[in-house]
PDB file of C-alpha atoms in Angstrom:
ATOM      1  CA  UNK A 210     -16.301  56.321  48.965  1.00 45.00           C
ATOM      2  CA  UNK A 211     -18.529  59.289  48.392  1.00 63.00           C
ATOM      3  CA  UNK A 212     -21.137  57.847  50.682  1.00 78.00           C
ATOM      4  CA  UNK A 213     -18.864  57.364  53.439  1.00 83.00           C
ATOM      5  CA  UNK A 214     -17.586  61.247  52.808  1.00 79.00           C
ATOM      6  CA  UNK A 215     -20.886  62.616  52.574  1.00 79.00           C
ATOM      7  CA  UNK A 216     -21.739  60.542  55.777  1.00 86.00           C
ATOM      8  CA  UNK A 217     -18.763  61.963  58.060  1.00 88.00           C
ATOM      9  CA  UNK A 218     -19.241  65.427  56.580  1.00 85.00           C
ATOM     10  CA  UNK A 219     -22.829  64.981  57.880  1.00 87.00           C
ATOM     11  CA  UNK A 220     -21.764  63.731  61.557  1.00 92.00           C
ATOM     12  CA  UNK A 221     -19.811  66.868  61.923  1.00 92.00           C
ATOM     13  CA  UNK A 222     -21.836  69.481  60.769  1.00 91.00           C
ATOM     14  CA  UNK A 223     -24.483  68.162  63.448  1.00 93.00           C
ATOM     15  CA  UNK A 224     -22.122  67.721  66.148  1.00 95.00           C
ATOM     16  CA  UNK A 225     -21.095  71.384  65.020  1.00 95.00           C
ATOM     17  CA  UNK A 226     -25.125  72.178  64.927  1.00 95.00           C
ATOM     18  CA  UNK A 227     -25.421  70.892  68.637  1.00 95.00           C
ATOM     19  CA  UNK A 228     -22.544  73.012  69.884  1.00 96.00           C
ATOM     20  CA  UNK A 229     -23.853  76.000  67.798  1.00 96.00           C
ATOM     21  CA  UNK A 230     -27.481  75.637  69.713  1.00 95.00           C
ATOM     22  CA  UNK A 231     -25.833  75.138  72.890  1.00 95.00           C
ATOM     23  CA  UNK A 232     -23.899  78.525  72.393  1.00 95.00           C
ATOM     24  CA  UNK A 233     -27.038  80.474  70.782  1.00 95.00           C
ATOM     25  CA  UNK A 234     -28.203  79.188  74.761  1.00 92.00           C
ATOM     26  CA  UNK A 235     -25.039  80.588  75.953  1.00 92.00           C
ATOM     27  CA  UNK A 236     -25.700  84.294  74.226  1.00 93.00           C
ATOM     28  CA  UNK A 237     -28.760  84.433  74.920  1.00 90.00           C
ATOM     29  CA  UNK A 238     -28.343  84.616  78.432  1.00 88.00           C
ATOM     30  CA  UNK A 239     -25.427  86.339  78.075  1.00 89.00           C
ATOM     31  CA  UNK A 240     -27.110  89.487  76.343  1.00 88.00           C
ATOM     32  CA  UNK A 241     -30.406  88.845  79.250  1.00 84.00           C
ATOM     33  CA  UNK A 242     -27.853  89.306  81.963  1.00 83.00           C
ATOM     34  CA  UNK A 243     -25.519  92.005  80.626  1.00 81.00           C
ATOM     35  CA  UNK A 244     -27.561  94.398  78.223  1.00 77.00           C
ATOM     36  CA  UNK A 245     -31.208  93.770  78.457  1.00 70.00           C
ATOM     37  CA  UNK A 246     -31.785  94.168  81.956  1.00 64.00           C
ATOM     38  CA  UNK A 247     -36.006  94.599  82.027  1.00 64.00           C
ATOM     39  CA  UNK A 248     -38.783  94.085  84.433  1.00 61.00           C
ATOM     40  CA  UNK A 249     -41.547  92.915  82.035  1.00 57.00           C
ATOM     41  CA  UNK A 250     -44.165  90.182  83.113  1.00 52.00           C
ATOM     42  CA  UNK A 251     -43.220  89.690  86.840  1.00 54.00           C
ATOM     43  CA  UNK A 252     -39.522  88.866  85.902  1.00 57.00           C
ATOM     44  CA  UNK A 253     -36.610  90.737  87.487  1.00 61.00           C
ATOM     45  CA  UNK A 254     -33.738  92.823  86.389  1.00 62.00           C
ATOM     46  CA  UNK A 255     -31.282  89.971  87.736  1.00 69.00           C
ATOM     47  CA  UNK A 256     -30.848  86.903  86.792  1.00 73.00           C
ATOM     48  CA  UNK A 257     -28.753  83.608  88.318  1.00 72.00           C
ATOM     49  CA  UNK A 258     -25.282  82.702  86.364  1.00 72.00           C
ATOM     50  CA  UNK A 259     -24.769  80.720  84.117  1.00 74.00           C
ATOM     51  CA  UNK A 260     -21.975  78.090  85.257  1.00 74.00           C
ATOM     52  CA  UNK A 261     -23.634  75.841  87.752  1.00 66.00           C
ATOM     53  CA  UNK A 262     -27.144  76.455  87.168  1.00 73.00           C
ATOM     54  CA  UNK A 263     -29.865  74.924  85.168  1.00 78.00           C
ATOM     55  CA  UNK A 264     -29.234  76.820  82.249  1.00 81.00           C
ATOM     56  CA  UNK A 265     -25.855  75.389  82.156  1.00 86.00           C
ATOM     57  CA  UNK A 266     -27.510  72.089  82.102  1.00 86.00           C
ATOM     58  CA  UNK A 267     -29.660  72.762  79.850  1.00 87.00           C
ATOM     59  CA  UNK A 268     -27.525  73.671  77.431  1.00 89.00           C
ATOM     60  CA  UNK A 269     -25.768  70.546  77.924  1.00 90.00           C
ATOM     61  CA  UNK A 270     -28.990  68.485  76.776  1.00 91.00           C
ATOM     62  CA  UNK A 271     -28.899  70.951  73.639  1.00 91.00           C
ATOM     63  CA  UNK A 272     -25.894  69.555  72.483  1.00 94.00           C
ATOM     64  CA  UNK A 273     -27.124  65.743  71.581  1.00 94.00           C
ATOM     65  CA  UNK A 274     -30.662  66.893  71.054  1.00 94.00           C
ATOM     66  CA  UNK A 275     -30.222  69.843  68.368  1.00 94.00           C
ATOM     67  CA  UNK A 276     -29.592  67.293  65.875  1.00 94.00           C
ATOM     68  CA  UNK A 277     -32.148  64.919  66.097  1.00 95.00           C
ATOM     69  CA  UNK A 278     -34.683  67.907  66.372  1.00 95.00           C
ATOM     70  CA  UNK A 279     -32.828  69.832  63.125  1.00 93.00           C
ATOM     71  CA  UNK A 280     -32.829  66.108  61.624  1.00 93.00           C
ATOM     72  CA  UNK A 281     -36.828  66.159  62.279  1.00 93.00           C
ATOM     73  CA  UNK A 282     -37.400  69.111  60.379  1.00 90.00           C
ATOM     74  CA  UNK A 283     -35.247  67.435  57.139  1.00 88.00           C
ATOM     75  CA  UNK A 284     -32.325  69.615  57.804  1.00 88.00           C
ATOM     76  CA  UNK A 285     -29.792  67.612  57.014  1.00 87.00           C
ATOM     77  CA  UNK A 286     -31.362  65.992  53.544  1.00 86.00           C
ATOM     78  CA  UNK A 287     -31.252  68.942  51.842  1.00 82.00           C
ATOM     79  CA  UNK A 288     -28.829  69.477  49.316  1.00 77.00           C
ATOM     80  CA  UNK A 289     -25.239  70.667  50.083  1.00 73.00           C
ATOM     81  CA  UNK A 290     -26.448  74.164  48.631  1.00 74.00           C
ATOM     82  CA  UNK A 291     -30.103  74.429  49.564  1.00 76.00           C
ATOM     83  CA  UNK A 292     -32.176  77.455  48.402  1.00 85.00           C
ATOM     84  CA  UNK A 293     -31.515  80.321  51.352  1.00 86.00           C
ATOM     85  CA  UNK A 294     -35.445  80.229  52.217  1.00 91.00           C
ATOM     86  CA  UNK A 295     -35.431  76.661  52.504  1.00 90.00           C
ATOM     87  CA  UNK A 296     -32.877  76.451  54.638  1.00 89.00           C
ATOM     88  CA  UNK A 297     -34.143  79.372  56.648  1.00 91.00           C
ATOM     89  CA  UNK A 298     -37.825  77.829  57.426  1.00 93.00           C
ATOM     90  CA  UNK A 299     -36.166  74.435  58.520  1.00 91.00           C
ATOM     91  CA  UNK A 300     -33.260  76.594  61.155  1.00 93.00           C
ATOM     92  CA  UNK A 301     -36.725  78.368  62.209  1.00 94.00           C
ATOM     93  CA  UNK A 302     -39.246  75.870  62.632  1.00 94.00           C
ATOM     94  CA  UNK A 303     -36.094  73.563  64.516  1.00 94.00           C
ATOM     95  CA  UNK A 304     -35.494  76.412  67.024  1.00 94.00           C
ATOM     96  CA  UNK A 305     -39.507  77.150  67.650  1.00 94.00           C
ATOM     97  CA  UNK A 306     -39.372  72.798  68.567  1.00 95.00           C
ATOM     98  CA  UNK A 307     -36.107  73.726  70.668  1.00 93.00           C
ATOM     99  CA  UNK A 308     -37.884  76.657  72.494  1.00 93.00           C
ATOM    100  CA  UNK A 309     -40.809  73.970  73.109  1.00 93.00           C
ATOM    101  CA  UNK A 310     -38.523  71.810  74.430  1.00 91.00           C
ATOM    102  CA  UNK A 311     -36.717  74.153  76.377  1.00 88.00           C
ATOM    103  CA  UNK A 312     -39.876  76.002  77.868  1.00 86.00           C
ATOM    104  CA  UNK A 313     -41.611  72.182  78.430  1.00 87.00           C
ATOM    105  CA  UNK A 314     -38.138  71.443  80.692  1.00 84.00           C
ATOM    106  CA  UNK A 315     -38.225  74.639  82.434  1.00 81.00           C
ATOM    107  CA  UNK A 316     -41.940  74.116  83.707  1.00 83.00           C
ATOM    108  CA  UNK A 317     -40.902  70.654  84.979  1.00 83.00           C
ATOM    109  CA  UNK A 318     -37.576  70.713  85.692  1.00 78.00           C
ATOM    110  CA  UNK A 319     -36.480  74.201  86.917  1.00 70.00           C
ATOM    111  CA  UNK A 320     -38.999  76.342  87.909  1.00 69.00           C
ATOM    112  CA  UNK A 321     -36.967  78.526  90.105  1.00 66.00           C
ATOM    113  CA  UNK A 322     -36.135  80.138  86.985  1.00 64.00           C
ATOM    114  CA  UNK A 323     -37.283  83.239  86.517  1.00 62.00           C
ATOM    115  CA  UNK A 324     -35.805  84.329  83.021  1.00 68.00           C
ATOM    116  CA  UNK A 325     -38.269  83.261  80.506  1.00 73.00           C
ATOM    117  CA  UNK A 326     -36.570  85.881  78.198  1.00 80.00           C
ATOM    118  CA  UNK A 327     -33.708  84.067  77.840  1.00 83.00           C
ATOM    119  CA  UNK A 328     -36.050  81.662  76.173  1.00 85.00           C
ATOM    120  CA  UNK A 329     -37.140  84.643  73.564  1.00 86.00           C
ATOM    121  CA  UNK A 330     -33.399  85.471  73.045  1.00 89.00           C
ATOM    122  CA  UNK A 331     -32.704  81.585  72.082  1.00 92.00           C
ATOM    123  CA  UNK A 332     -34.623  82.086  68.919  1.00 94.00           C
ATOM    124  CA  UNK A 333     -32.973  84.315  66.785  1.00 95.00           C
ATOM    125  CA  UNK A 334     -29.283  83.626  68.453  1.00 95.00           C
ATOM    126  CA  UNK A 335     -29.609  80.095  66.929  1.00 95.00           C
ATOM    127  CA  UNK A 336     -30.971  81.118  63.743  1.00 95.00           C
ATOM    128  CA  UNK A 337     -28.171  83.837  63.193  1.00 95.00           C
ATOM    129  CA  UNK A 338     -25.311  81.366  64.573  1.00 95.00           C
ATOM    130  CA  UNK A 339     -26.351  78.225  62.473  1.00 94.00           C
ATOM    131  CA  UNK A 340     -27.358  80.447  59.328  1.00 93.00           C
ATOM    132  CA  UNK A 341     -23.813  82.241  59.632  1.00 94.00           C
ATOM    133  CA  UNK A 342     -22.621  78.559  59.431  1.00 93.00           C
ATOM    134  CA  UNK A 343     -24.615  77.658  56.764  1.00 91.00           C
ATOM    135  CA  UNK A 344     -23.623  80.736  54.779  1.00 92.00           C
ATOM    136  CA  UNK A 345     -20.122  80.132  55.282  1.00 91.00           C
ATOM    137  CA  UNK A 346     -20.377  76.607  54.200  1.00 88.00           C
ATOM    138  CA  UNK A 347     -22.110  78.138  50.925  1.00 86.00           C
ATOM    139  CA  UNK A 348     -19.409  80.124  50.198  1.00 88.00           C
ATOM    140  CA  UNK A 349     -16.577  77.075  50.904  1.00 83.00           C
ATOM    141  CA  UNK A 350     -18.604  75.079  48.227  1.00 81.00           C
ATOM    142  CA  UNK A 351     -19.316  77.416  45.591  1.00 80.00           C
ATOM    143  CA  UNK A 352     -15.213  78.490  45.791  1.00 76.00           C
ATOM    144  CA  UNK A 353     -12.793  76.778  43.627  1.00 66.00           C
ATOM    145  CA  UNK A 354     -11.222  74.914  46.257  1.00 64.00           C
ATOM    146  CA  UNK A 355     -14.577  73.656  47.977  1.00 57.00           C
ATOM    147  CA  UNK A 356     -15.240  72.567  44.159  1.00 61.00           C
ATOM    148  CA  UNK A 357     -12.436  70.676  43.850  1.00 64.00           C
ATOM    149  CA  UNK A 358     -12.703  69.277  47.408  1.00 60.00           C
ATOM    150  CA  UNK A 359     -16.115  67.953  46.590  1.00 58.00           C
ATOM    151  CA  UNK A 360     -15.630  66.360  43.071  1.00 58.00           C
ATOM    152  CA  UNK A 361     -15.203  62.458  41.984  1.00 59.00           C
ATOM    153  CA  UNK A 362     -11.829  61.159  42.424  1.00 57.00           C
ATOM    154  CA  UNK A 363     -11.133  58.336  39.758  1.00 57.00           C
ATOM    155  CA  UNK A 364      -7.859  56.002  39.848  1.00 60.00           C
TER     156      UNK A 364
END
């Protein structure tokens, strides 16, 4: 019984992971376009939308691919209440592999793009949106009733 709870607990924090990275997409272009609106390395002040453009496709693929790439990094077979610099270098190192991915996708895929600094923003976005998830699933577990949700039921 435990298995299959720890199992299911796992299948929702990574669909939760995936939807996390595709919104850490999502802000980042959202703070490119509306507050950080620099020439720097041939790029422009304006940039395309993001409903009905590649980046909206892009963060699409995000969604099923965030957990395999966390899940490469061992991510998700850490203990339930991993040391904070563990956990850290794993949501790091996954979102440098996503930026790869991302960058290697933009260079075949979409190269009308021309905001490469939404790329830049992805990185810390995703660390601060999964690690905020992360610390709040910390906190549920180490409270009373996240104690008693995770303890061994005996009939």
């Amino acid at each position: 019984m435990l298995r299959r709870e720890r199992e299911l607990r796992t299948q929702i924090q990574k669909l939760l992971d995936g939807l996390l990275f595709a919104l850490a997409l999502w802000l980042a272009h959202y703070l490119r376009a509306n507050f950080l609106r620099i020439e720097i390395f041939g790029g422009t002040d304006e940039i395309e939308g993001f409903q009905n453009t590649s980046w909206f496709w892009l963060s699409l693929l995000l969604i099923p691919a965030a957990p395999f790439i966390l899940e490469t990094q061992g991510f998700y077979s850490r203990p339930l209440v991993a040391r904070r610099r563990i956990t850290y270098w794993q949501l790091t190192r996954a979102a440098l592999l996503a930026v790869i991915i991302l960058v290697s996708l933009l260079f075949f895929f979409f190269k009308e793009l021309r905001a490469r600094s939404v790329v830049v923003l992805f990185v810390p976005a995703v660390v601060l949106l999964v690690g905020m998830k992360e610390e709040l699933l910390r906190q549920w577990v180490k409270s009373r009733i996240g104690q008693t949700q995770l303890l061994k039921r005996l009939i």
